mmCIF file of C-alpha atoms and ligand atoms in Angstrom:
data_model
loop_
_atom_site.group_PDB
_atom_site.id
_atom_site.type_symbol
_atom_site.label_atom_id
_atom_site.label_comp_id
_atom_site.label_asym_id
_atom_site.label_seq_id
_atom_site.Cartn_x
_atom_site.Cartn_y
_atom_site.Cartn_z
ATOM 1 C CA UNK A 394 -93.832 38.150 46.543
ATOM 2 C CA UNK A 395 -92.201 36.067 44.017
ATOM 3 C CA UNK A 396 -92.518 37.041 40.070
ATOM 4 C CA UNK A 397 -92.197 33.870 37.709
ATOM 5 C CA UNK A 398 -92.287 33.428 34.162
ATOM 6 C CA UNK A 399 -93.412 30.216 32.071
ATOM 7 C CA UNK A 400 -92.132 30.294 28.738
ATOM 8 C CA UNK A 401 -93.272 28.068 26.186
ATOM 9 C CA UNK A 402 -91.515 27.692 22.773
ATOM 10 C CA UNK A 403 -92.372 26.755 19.361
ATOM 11 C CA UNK A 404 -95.643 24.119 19.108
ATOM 12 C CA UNK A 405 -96.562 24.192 22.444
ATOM 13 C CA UNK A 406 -99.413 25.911 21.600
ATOM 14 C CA UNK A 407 -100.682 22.308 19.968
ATOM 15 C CA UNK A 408 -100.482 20.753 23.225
ATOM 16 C CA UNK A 409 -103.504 18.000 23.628
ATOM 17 C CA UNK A 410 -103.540 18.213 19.380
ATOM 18 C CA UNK A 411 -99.705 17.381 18.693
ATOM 19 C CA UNK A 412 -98.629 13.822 19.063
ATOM 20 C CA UNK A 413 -100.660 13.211 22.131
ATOM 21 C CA UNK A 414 -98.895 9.577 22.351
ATOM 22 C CA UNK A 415 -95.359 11.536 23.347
ATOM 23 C CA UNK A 416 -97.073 14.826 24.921
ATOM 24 C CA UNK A 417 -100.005 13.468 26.354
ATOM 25 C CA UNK A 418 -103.817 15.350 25.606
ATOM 26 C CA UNK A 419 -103.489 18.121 28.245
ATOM 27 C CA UNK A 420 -103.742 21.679 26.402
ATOM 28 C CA UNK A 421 -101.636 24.243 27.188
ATOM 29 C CA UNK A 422 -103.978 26.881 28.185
ATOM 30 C CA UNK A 423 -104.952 24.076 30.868
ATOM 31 C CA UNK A 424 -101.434 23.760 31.929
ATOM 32 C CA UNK A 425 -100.965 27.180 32.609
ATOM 33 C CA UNK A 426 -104.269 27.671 34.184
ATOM 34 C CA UNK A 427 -103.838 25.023 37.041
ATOM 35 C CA UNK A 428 -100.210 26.679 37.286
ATOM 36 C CA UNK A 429 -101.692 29.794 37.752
ATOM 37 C CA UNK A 430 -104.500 28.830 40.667
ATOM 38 C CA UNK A 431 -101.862 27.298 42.456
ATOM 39 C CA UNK A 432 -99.214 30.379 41.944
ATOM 40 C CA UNK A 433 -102.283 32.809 43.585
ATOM 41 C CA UNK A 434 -103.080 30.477 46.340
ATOM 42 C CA UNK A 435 -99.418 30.568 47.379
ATOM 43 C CA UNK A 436 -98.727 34.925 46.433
ATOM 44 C CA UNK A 437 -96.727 33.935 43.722
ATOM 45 C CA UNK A 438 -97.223 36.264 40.897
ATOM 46 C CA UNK A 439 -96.531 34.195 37.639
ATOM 47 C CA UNK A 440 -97.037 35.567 33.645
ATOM 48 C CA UNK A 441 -97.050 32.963 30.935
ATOM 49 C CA UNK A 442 -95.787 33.696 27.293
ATOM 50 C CA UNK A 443 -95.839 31.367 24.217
ATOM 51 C CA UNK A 444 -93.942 31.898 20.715
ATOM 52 C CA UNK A 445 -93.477 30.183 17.973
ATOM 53 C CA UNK A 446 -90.876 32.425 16.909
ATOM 54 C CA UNK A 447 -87.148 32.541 18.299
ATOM 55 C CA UNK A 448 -86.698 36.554 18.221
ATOM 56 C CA UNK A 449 -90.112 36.788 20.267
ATOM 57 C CA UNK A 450 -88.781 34.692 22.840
ATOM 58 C CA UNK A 451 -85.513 36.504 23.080
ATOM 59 C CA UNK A 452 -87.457 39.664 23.189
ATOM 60 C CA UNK A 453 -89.659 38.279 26.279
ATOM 61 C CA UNK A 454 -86.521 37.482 27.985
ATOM 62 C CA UNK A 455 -85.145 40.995 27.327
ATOM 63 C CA UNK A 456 -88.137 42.545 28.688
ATOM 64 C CA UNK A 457 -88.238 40.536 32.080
ATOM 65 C CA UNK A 458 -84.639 41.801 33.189
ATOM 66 C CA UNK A 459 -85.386 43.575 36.527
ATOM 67 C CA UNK A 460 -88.966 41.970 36.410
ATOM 68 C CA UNK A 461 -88.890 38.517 37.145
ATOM 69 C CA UNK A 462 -87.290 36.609 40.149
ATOM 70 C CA UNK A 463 -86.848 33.099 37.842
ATOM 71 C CA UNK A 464 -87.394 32.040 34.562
ATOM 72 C CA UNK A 465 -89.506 28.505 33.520
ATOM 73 C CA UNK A 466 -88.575 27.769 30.259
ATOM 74 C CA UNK A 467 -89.838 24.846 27.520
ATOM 75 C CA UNK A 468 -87.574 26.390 25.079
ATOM 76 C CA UNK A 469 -89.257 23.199 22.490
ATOM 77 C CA UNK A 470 -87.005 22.335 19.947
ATOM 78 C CA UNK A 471 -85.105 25.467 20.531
ATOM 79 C CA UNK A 472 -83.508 23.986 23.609
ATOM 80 C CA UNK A 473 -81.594 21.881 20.951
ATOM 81 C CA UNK A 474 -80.417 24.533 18.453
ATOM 82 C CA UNK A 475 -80.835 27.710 19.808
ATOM 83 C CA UNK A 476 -77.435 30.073 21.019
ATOM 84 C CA UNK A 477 -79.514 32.715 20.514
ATOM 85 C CA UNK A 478 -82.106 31.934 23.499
ATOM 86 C CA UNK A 479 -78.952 30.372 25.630
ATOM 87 C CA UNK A 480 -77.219 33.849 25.068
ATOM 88 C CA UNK A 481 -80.841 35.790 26.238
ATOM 89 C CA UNK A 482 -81.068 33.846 29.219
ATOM 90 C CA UNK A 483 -77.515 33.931 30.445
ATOM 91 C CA UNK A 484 -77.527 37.822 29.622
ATOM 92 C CA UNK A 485 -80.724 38.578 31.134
ATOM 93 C CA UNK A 486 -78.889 36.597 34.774
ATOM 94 C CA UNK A 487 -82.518 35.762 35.938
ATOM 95 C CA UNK A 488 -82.197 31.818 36.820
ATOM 96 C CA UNK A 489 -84.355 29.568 35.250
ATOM 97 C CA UNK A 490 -85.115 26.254 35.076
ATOM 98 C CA UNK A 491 -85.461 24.106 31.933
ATOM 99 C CA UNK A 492 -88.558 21.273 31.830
ATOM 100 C CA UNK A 493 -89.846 19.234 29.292
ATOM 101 C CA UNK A 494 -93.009 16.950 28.833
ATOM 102 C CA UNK A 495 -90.810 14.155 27.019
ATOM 103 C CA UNK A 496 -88.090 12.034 28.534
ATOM 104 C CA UNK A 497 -85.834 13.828 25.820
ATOM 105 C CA UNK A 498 -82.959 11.246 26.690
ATOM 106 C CA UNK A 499 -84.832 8.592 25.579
ATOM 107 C CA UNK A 500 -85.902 10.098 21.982
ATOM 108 C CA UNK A 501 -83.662 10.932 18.723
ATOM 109 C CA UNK A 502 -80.095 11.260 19.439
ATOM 110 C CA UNK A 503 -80.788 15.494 18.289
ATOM 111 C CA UNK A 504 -82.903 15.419 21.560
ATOM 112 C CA UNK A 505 -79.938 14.701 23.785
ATOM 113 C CA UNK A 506 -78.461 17.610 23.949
ATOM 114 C CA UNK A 507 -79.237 21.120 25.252
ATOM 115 C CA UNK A 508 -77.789 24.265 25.084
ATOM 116 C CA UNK A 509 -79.455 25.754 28.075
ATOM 117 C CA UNK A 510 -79.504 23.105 30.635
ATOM 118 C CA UNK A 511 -75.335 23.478 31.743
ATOM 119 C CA UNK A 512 -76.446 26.626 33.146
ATOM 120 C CA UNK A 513 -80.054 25.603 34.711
ATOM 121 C CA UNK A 514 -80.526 25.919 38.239
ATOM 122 C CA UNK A 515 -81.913 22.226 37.458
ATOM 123 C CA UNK A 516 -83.720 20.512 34.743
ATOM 124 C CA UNK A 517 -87.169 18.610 34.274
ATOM 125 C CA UNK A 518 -88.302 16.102 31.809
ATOM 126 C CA UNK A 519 -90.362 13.254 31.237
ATOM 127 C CA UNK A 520 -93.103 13.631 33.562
ATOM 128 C CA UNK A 521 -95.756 15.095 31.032
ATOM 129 C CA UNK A 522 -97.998 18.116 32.116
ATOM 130 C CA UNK A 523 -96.513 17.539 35.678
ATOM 131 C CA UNK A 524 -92.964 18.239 34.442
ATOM 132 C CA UNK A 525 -94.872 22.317 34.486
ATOM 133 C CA UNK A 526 -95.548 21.703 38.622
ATOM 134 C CA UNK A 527 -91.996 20.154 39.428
ATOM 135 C CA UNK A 528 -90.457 23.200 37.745
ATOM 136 C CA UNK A 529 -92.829 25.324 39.779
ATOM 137 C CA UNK A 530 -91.883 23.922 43.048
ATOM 138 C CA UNK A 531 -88.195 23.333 42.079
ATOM 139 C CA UNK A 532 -87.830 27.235 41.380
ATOM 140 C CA UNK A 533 -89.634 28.010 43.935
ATOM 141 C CA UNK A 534 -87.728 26.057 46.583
ATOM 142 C CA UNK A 535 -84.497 27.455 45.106
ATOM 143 C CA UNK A 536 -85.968 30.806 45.652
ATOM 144 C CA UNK A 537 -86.917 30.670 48.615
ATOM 145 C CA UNK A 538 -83.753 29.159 49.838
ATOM 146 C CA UNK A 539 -81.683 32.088 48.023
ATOM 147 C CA UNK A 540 -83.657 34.691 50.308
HETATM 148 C C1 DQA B 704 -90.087 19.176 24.205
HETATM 149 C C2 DQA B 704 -88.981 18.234 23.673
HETATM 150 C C3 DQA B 704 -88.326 18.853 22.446
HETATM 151 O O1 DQA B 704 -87.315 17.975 21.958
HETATM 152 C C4 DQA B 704 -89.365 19.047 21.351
HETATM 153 O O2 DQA B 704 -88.775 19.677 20.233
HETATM 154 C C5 DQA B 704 -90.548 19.815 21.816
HETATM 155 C C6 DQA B 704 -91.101 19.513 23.130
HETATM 156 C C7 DQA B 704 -90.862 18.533 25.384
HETATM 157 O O3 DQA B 704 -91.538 19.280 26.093
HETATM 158 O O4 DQA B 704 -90.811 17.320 25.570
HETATM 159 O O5 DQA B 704 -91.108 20.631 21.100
HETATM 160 O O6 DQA B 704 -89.490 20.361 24.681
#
């Protein structure tokens, strides 16, 4: 059995409240709950975790070392700024794959670049909610192919 971990980043948690127009009105909580039916139809064991806060995220990394076969991660802004999450992930050597809701190519030029996605096993964005279910399968698929 699989172990997978969705984490969400800072104002995620206003999903279906925060500029709906870009994000669409899907709440998080609902994201994450149609993840997880899906995840327990298939055995897949999957734990969510949402901060606002960059040391809380690095901490959750920390702690799934030795626990968790891949990493989903909507790292938020952090994706743009953060060497502190790049240095958690690439430490904790649990793959992951990076998604956003947002096409974040076609926004601000501060969007365009990432510091986690050179060392993704792939990366999704710009298919809203959904971007959450091609991660799922994408990871999954690389998984499985690693075994
Ligand atoms: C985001 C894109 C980021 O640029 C932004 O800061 C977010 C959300 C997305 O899912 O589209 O908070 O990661």
């Amino acid at each position: 059995m699989f172990n997978l971990l969705l984490i969400n980043g800072p104002n995620l948690n206003l999903l279906g409240k925060r500029e709906p127009s870009i994000y669409g009105v899907q709440t998080l909580e609902s994201i994450e709950s149609e993840l997880n039916k899906k995840a327990e139809k298939e055995g897949v064991n999957l734990a969510t975790f949402q901060s606002n806060s960059e040391g809380a995220l690095v901490d959750r990394i920390q702690k799934a070392i030795g626990q968790v076969d891949a990493i989903m991660i909507n790292a938020g802004a952090y994706t743009h700024t953060s060497v502190a999450l790049r240095d958690a992930l690439l430490g904790s050597e649990i793959p992951y794959v990076e998604l956003h809701l947002s096409n974040t190519f076609s926004r601000e030029s501060f969007r365009h670049n990432s510091l986690l996605a050179d060392r993704a096993v792939g990366v999704i964005s710009g298919f809203g909610p959904m971007s959450y279910q091609l991660a799922y399968n994408g990871i999954l698929a690389f998984l499985k192919h690693q075994k």
